[in-house]
PDB file of C-alpha atoms in Angstrom:
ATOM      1  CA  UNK Q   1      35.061 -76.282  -1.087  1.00  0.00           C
ATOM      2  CA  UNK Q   2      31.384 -77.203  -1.717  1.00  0.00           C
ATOM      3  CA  UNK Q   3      28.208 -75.551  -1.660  1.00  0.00           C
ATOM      4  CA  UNK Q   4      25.555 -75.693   1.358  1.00  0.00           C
ATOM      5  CA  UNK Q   5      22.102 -73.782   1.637  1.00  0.00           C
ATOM      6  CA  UNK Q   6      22.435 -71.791   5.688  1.00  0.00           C
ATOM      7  CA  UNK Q   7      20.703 -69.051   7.132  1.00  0.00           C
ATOM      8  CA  UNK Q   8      21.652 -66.966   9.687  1.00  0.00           C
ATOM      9  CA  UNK Q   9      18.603 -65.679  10.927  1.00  0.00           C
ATOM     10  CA  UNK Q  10      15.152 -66.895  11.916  1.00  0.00           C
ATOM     11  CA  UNK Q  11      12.719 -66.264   8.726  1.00  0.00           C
ATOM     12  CA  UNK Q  12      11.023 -66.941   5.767  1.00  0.00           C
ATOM     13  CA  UNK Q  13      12.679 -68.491   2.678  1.00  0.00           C
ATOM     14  CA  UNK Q  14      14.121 -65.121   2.138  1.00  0.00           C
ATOM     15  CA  UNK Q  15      16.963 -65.621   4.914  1.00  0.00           C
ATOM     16  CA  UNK Q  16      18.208 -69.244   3.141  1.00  0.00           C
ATOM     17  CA  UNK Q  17      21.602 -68.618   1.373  1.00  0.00           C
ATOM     18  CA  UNK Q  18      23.840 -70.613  -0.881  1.00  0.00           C
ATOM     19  CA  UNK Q  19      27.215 -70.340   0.373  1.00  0.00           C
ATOM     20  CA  UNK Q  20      30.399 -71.848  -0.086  1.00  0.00           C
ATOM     21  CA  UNK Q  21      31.680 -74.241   2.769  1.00  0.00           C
ATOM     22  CA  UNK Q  22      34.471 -76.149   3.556  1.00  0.00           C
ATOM     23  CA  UNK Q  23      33.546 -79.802   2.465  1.00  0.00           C
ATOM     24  CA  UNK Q  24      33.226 -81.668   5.399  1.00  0.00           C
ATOM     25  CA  UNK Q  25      35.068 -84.941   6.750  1.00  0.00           C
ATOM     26  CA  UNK Q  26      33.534 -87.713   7.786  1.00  0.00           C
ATOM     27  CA  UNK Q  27      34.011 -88.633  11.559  1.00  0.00           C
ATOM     28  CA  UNK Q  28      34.413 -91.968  13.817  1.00  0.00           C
ATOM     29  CA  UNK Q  29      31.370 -93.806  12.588  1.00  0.00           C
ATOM     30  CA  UNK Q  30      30.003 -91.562  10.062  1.00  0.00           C
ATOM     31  CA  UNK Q  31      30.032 -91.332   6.132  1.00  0.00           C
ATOM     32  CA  UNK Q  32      30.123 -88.383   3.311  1.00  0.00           C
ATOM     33  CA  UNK Q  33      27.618 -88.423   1.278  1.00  0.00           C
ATOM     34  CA  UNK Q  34      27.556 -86.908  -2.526  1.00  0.00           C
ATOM     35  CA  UNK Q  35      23.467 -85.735  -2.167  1.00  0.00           C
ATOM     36  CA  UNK Q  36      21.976 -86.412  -5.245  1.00  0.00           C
ATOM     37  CA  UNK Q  37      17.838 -85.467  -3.784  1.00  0.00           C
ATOM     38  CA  UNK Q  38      17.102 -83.735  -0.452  1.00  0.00           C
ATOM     39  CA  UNK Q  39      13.635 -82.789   0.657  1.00  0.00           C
ATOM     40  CA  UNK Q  40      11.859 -80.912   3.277  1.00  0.00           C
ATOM     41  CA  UNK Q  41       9.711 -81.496   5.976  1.00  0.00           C
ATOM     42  CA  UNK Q  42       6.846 -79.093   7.302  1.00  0.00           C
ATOM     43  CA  UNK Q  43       8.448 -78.659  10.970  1.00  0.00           C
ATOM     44  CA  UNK Q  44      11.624 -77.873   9.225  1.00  0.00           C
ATOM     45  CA  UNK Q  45      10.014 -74.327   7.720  1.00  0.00           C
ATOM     46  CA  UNK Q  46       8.566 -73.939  11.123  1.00  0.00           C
ATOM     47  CA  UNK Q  47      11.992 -74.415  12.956  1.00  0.00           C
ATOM     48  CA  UNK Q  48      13.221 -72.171  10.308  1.00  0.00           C
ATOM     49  CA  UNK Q  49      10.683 -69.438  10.905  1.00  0.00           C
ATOM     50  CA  UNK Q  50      11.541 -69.172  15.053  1.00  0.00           C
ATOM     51  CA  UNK Q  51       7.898 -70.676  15.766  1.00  0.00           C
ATOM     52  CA  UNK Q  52      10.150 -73.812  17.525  1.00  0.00           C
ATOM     53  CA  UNK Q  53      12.921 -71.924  18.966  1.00  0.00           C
ATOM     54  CA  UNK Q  54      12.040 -72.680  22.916  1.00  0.00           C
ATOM     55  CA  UNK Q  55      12.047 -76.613  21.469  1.00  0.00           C
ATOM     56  CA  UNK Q  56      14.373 -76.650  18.774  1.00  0.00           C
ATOM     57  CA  UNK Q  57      16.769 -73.967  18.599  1.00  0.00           C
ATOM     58  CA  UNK Q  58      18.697 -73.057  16.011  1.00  0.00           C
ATOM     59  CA  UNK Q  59      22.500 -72.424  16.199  1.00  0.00           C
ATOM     60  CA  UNK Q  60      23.467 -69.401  13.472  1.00  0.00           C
ATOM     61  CA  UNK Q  61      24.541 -70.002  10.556  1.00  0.00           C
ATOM     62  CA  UNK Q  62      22.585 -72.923  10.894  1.00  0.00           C
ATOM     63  CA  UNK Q  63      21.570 -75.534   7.406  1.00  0.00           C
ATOM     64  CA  UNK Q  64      18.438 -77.013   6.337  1.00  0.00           C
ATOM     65  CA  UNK Q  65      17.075 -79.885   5.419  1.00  0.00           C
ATOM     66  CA  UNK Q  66      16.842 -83.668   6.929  1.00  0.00           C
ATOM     67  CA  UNK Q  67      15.924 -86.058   4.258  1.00  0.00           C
ATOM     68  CA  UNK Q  68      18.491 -86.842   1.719  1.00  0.00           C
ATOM     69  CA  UNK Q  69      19.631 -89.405  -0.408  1.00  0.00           C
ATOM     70  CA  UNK Q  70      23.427 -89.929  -2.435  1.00  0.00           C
ATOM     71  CA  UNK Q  71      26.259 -91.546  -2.866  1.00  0.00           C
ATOM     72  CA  UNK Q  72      28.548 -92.826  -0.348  1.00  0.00           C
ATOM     73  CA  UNK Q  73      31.900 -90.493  -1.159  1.00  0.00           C
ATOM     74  CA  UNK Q  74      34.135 -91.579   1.615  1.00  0.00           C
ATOM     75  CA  UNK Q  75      34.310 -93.495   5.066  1.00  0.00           C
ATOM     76  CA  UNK Q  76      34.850 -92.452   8.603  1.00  0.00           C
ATOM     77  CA  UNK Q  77      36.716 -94.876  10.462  1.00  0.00           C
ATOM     78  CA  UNK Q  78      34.558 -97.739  12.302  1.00  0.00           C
ATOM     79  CA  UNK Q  79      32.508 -97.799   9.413  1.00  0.00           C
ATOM     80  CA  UNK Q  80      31.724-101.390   7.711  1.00  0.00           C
ATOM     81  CA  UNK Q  81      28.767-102.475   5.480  1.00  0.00           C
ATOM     82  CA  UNK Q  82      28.931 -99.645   3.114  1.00  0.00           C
ATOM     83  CA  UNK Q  83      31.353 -99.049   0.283  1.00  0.00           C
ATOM     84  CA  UNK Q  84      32.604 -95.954  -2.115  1.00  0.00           C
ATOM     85  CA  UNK Q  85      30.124 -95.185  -4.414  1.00  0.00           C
ATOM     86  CA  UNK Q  86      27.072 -97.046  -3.059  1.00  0.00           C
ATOM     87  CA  UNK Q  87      23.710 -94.973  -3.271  1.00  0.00           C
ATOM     88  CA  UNK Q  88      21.950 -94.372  -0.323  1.00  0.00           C
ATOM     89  CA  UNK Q  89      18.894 -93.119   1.773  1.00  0.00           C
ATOM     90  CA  UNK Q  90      19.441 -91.295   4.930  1.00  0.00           C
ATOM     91  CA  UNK Q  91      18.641 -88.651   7.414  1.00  0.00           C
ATOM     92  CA  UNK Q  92      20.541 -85.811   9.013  1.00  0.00           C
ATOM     93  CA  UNK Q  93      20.069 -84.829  12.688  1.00  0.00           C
ATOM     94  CA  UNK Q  94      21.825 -81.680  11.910  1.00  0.00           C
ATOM     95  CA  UNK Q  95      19.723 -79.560   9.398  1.00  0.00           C
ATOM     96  CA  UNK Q  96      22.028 -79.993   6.889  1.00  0.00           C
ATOM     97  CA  UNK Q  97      21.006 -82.029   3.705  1.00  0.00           C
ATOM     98  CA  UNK Q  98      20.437 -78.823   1.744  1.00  0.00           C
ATOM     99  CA  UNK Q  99      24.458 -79.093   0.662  1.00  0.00           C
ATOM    100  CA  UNK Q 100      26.787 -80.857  -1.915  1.00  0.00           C
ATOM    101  CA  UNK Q 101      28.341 -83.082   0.906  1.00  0.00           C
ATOM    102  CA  UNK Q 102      26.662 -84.251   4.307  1.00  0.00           C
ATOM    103  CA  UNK Q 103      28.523 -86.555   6.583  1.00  0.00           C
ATOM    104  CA  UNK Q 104      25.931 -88.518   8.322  1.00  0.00           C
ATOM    105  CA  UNK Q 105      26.044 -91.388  10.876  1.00  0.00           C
ATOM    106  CA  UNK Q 106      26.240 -94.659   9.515  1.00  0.00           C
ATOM    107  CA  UNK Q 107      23.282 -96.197  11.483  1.00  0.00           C
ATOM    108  CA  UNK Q 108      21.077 -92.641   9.931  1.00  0.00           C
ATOM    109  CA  UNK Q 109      21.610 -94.617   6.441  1.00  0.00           C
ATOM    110  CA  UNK Q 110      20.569 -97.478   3.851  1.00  0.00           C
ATOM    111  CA  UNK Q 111      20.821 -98.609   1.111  1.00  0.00           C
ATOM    112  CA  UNK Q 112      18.582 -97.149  -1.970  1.00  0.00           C
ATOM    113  CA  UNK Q 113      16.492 -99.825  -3.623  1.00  0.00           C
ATOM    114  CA  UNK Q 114      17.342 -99.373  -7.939  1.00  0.00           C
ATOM    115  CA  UNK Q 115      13.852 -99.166  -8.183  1.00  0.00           C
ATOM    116  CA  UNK Q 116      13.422 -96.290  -6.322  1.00  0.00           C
ATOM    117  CA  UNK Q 117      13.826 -92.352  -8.051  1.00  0.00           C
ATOM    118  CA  UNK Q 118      16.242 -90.165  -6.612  1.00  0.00           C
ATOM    119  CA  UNK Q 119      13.486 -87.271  -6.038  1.00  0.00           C
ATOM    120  CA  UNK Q 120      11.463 -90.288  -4.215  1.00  0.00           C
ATOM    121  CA  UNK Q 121      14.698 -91.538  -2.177  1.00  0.00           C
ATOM    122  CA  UNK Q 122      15.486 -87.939  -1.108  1.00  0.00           C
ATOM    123  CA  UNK Q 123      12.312 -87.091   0.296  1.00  0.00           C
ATOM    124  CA  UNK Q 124      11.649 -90.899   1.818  1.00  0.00           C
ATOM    125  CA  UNK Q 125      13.324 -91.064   5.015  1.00  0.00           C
ATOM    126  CA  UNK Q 126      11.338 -89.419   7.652  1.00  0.00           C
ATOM    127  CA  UNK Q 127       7.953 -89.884   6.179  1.00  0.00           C
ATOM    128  CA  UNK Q 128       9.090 -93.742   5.961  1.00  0.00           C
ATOM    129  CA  UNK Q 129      10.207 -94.354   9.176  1.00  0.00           C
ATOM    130  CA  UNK Q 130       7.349 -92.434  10.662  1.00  0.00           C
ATOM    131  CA  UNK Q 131       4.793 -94.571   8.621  1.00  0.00           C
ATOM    132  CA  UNK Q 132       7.064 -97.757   9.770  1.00  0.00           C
ATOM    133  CA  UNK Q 133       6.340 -97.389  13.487  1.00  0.00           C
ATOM    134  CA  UNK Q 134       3.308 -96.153  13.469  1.00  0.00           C
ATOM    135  CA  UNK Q 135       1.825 -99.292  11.795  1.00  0.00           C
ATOM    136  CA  UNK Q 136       4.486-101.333  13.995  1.00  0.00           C
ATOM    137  CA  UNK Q 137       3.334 -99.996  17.042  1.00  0.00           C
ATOM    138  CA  UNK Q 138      -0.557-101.415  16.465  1.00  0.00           C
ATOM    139  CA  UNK Q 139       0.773-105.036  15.789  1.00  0.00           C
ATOM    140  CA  UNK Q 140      -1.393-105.647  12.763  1.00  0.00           C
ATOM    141  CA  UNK Q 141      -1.794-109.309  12.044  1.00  0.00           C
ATOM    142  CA  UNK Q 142      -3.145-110.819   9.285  1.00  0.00           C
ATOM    143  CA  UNK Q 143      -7.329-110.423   9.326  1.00  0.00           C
ATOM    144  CA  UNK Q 144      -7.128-107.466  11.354  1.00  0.00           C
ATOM    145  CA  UNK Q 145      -8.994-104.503   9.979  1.00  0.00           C
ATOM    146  CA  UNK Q 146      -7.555-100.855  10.055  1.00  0.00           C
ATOM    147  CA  UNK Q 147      -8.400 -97.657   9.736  1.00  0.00           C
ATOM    148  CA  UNK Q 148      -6.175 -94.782   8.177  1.00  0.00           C
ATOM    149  CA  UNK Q 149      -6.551 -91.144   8.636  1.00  0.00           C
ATOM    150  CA  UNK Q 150      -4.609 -89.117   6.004  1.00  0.00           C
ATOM    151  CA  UNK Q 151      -4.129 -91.949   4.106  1.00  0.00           C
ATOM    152  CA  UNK Q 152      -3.275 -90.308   0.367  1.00  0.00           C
ATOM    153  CA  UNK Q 153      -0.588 -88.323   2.596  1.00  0.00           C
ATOM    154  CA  UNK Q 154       3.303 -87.793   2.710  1.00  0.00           C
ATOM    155  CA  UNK Q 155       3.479 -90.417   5.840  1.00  0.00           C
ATOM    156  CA  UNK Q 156       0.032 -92.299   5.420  1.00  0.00           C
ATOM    157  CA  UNK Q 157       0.780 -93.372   2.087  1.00  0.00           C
ATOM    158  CA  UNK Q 158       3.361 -95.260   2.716  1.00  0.00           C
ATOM    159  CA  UNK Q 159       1.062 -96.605   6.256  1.00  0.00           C
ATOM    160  CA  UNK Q 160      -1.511 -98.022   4.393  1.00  0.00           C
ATOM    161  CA  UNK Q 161       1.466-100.341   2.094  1.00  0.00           C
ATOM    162  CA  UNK Q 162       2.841-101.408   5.250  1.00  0.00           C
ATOM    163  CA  UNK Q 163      -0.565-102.127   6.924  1.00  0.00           C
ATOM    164  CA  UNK Q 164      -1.053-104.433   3.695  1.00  0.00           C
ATOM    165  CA  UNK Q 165       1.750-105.974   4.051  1.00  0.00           C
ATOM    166  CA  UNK Q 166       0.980-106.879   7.469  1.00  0.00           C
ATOM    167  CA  UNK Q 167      -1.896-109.004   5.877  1.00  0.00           C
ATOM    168  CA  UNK Q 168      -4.616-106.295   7.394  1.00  0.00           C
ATOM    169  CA  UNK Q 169      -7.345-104.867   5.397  1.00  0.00           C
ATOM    170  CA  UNK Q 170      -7.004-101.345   5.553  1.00  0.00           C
ATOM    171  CA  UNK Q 171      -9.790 -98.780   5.020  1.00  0.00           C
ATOM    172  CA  UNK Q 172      -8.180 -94.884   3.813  1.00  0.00           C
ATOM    173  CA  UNK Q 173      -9.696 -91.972   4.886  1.00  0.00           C
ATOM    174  CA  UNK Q 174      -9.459 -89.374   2.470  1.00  0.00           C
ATOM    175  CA  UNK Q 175     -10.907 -86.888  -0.439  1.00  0.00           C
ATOM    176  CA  UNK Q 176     -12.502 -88.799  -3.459  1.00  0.00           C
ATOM    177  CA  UNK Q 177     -10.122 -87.512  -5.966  1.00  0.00           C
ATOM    178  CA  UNK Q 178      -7.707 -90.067  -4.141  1.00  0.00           C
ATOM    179  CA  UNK Q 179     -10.052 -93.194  -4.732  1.00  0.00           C
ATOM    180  CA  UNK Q 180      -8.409 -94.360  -7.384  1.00  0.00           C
ATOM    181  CA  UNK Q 181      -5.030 -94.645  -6.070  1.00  0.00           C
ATOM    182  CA  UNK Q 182      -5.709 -96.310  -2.814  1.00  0.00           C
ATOM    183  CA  UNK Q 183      -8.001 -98.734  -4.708  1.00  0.00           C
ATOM    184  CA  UNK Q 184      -4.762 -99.557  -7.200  1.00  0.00           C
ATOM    185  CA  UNK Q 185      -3.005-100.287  -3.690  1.00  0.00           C
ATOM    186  CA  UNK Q 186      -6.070-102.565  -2.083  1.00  0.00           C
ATOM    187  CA  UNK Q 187      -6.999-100.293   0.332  1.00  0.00           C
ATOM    188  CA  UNK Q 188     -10.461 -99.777   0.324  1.00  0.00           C
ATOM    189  CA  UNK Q 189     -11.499 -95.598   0.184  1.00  0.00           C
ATOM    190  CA  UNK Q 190     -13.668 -94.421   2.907  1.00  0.00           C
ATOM    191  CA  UNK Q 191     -14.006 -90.577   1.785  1.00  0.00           C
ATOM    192  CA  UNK Q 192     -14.028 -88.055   5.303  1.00  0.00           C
ATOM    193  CA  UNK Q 193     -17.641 -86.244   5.881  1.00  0.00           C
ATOM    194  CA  UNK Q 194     -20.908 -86.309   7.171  1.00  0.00           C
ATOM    195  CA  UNK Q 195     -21.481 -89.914   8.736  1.00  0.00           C
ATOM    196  CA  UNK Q 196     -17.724 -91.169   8.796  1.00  0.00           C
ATOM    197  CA  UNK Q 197     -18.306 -93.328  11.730  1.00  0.00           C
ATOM    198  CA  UNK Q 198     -20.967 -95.289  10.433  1.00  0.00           C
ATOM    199  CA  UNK Q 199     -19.763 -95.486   6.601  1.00  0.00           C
ATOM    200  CA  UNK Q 200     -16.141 -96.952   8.413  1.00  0.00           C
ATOM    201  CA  UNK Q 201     -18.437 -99.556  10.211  1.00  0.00           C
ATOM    202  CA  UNK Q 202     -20.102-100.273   6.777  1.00  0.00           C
ATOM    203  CA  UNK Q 203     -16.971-100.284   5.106  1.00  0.00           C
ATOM    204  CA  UNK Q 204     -15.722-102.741   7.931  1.00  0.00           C
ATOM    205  CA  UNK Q 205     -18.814-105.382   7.047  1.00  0.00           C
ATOM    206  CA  UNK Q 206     -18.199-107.311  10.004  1.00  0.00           C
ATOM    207  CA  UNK Q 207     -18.374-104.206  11.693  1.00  0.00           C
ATOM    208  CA  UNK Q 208     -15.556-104.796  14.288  1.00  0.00           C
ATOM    209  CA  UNK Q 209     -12.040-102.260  13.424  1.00  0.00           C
ATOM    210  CA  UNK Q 210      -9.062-103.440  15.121  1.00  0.00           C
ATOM    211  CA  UNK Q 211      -6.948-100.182  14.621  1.00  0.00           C
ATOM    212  CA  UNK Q 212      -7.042 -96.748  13.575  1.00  0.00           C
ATOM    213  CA  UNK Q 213      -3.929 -94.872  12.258  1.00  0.00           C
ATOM    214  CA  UNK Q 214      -4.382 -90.865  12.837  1.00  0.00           C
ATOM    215  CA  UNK Q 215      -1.857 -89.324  10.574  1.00  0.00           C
ATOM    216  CA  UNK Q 216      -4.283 -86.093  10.126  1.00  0.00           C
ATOM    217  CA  UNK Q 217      -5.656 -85.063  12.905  1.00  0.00           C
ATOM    218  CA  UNK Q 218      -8.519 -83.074  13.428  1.00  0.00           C
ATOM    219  CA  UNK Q 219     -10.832 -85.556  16.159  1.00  0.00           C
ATOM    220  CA  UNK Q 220      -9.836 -88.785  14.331  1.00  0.00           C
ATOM    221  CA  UNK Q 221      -8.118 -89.757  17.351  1.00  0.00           C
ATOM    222  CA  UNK Q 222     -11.611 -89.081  19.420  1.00  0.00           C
ATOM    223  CA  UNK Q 223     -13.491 -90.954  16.704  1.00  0.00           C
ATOM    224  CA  UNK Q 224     -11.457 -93.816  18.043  1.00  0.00           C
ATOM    225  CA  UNK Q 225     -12.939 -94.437  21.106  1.00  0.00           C
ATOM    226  CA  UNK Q 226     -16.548 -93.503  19.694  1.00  0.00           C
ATOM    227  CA  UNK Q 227     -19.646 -95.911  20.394  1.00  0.00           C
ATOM    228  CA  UNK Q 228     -19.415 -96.921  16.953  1.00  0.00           C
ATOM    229  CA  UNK Q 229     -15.620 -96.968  15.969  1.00  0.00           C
ATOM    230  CA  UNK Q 230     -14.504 -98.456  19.008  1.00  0.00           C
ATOM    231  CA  UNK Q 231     -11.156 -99.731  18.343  1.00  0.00           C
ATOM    232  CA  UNK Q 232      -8.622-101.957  20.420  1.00  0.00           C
ATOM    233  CA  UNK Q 233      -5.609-100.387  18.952  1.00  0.00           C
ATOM    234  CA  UNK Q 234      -4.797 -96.720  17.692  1.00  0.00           C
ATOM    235  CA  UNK Q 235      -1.586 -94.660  17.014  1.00  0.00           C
ATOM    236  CA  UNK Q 236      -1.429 -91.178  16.045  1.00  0.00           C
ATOM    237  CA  UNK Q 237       1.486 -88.615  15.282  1.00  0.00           C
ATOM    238  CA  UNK Q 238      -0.597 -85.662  16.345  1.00  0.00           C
ATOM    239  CA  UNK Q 239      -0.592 -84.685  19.473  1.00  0.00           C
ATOM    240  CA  UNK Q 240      -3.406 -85.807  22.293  1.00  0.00           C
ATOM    241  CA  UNK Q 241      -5.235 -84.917  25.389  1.00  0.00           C
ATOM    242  CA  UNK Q 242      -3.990 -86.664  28.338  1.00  0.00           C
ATOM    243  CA  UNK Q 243      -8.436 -87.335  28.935  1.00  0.00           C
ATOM    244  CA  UNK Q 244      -7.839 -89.356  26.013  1.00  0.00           C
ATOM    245  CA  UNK Q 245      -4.749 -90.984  26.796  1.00  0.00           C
ATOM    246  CA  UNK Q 246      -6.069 -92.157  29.896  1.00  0.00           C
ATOM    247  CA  UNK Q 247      -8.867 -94.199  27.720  1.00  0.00           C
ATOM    248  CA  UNK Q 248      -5.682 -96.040  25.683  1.00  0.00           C
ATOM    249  CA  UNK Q 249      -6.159 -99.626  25.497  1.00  0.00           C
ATOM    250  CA  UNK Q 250      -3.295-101.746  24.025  1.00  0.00           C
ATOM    251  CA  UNK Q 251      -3.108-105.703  23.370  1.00  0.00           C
ATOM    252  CA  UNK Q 252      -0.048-107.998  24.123  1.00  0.00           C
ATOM    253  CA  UNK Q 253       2.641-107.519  21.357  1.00  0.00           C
ATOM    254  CA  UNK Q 254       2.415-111.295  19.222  1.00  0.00           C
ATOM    255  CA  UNK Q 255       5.802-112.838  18.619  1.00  0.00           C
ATOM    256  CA  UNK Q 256       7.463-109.657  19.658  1.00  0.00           C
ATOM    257  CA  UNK Q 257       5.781-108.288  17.009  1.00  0.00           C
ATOM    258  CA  UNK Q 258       7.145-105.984  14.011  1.00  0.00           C
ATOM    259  CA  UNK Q 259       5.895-106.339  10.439  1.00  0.00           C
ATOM    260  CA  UNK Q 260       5.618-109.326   8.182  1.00  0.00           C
TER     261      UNK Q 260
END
């Protein structure tokens, strides 16, 4: 047996339960993985609390938890490129990386980098691969100048490393008290408030912004297509108006594009 956090009711934290479960085997394709770190996502409390239920319902006892990162305990069959006792980062479609044991699909896993914590790794895999396409989805190249909403957060964080590494120069939108930190990672801080537009197109100095990454929210998407912020390129993981859909521009993809 091994132990598993479930609920059997929608809730607040007050339904979650530790129980004892059978510990599961892995199937065709899939891997059991010893979780060392598991986090939490926001929409995971909501889907928790019922709020979701007409999009994502919940099957009782249902687990918790997406993000999780271990150490590969045993091997479904089919499965190649991993080993016993490599560590891991993955992702469960299941709500179920609030447990001892999680059997995952192989392709929902890779390999942890030494460098990285456990608490980081277990917490790393949605915000990652939602900061991956987002900046993926822009085509940054290097010179191009980019714009990032939310960019001390969970998912833009990671964004404005990426958009970096693309070669772009990247200006953060944020509170001061983050200055510091996106200055240690050569983005350049464009605090939010009175005048944004403007202080962007200052920050800019040749004026022209290629992209703008909205991982807040809030009319930064709007801002977007604004006489003075008028960008080519923008991507957003909030949701949006079809009146401002219908004003989305895109440019070819370069060289199939993807990040360098």
């Amino acid at each position: 047996m091994s132990k598993a956090v479930q609920f059997d009711s929608y809730g607040g934290i007050d339904v979650l339960q530790v129980r004892d479960v059978p510990r599961p085997v892995p199937g065709n394709g899939e891997v059991l993985v010893q979780v060392k770190a598991a986090g939490i996502n926001p929409s995971e409390g909501v889907i928790r609390s019922g709020a979701l239920h007409h999009l994502f319902p919940a099957t009782f006892p249902s687990g918790q938890g997406s993000d999780l990162a271990g150490i590969v305990a045993e091997l479904g069959a089919g499965v190649s490129g991993y080993t016993i006792g490599d560590e891991v980062i993955g992702f469960s479609m299941r709500r179920s990386s609030y447990a001892e044991y999680v059997t995952v699909p192989a392709n929902q896993l890779t390999l942890r980098p030494s460098k990285v914590p456990w608490e980081v790794a277990g917490s790393l895999f949605v915000a990652g691969v939602t900061a991956y396409a987002a900046v993926r989805s822009v085509h940054l190249v290097p010179g191009d100048k980019v714009v990032v909403a939310g960019a001390a957060g969970g998912v833009g964080s990671i964004a404005v490393q990426l958009a970096r590494r693309a070669g772009a120069t990247v200006l953060g939108i944020a509170g001061p008290s983050n200055d510091a930190w996106l200055t240690g990672h050569g983005v350049v801080p464009v605090n939010y408030g009175d005048d944004l537009p403007a202080r962007l197109r200052a920050a800019a100095k040749s004026g022209h912004i290629d992209a703008l990454l909205d991982f807040f929210g809030g009319g930064y998407v709007a801002m977007a297509f604004a006489p003075v912020t008028r960008t080519a390129l923008f991507a957003t993981i909030i949701t949006v108006s079809p009146s401002v859909m219908s004003h989305l521009t895109r440019r070819p993809e370069p060289n199939g594009g993807g990040l360098r």
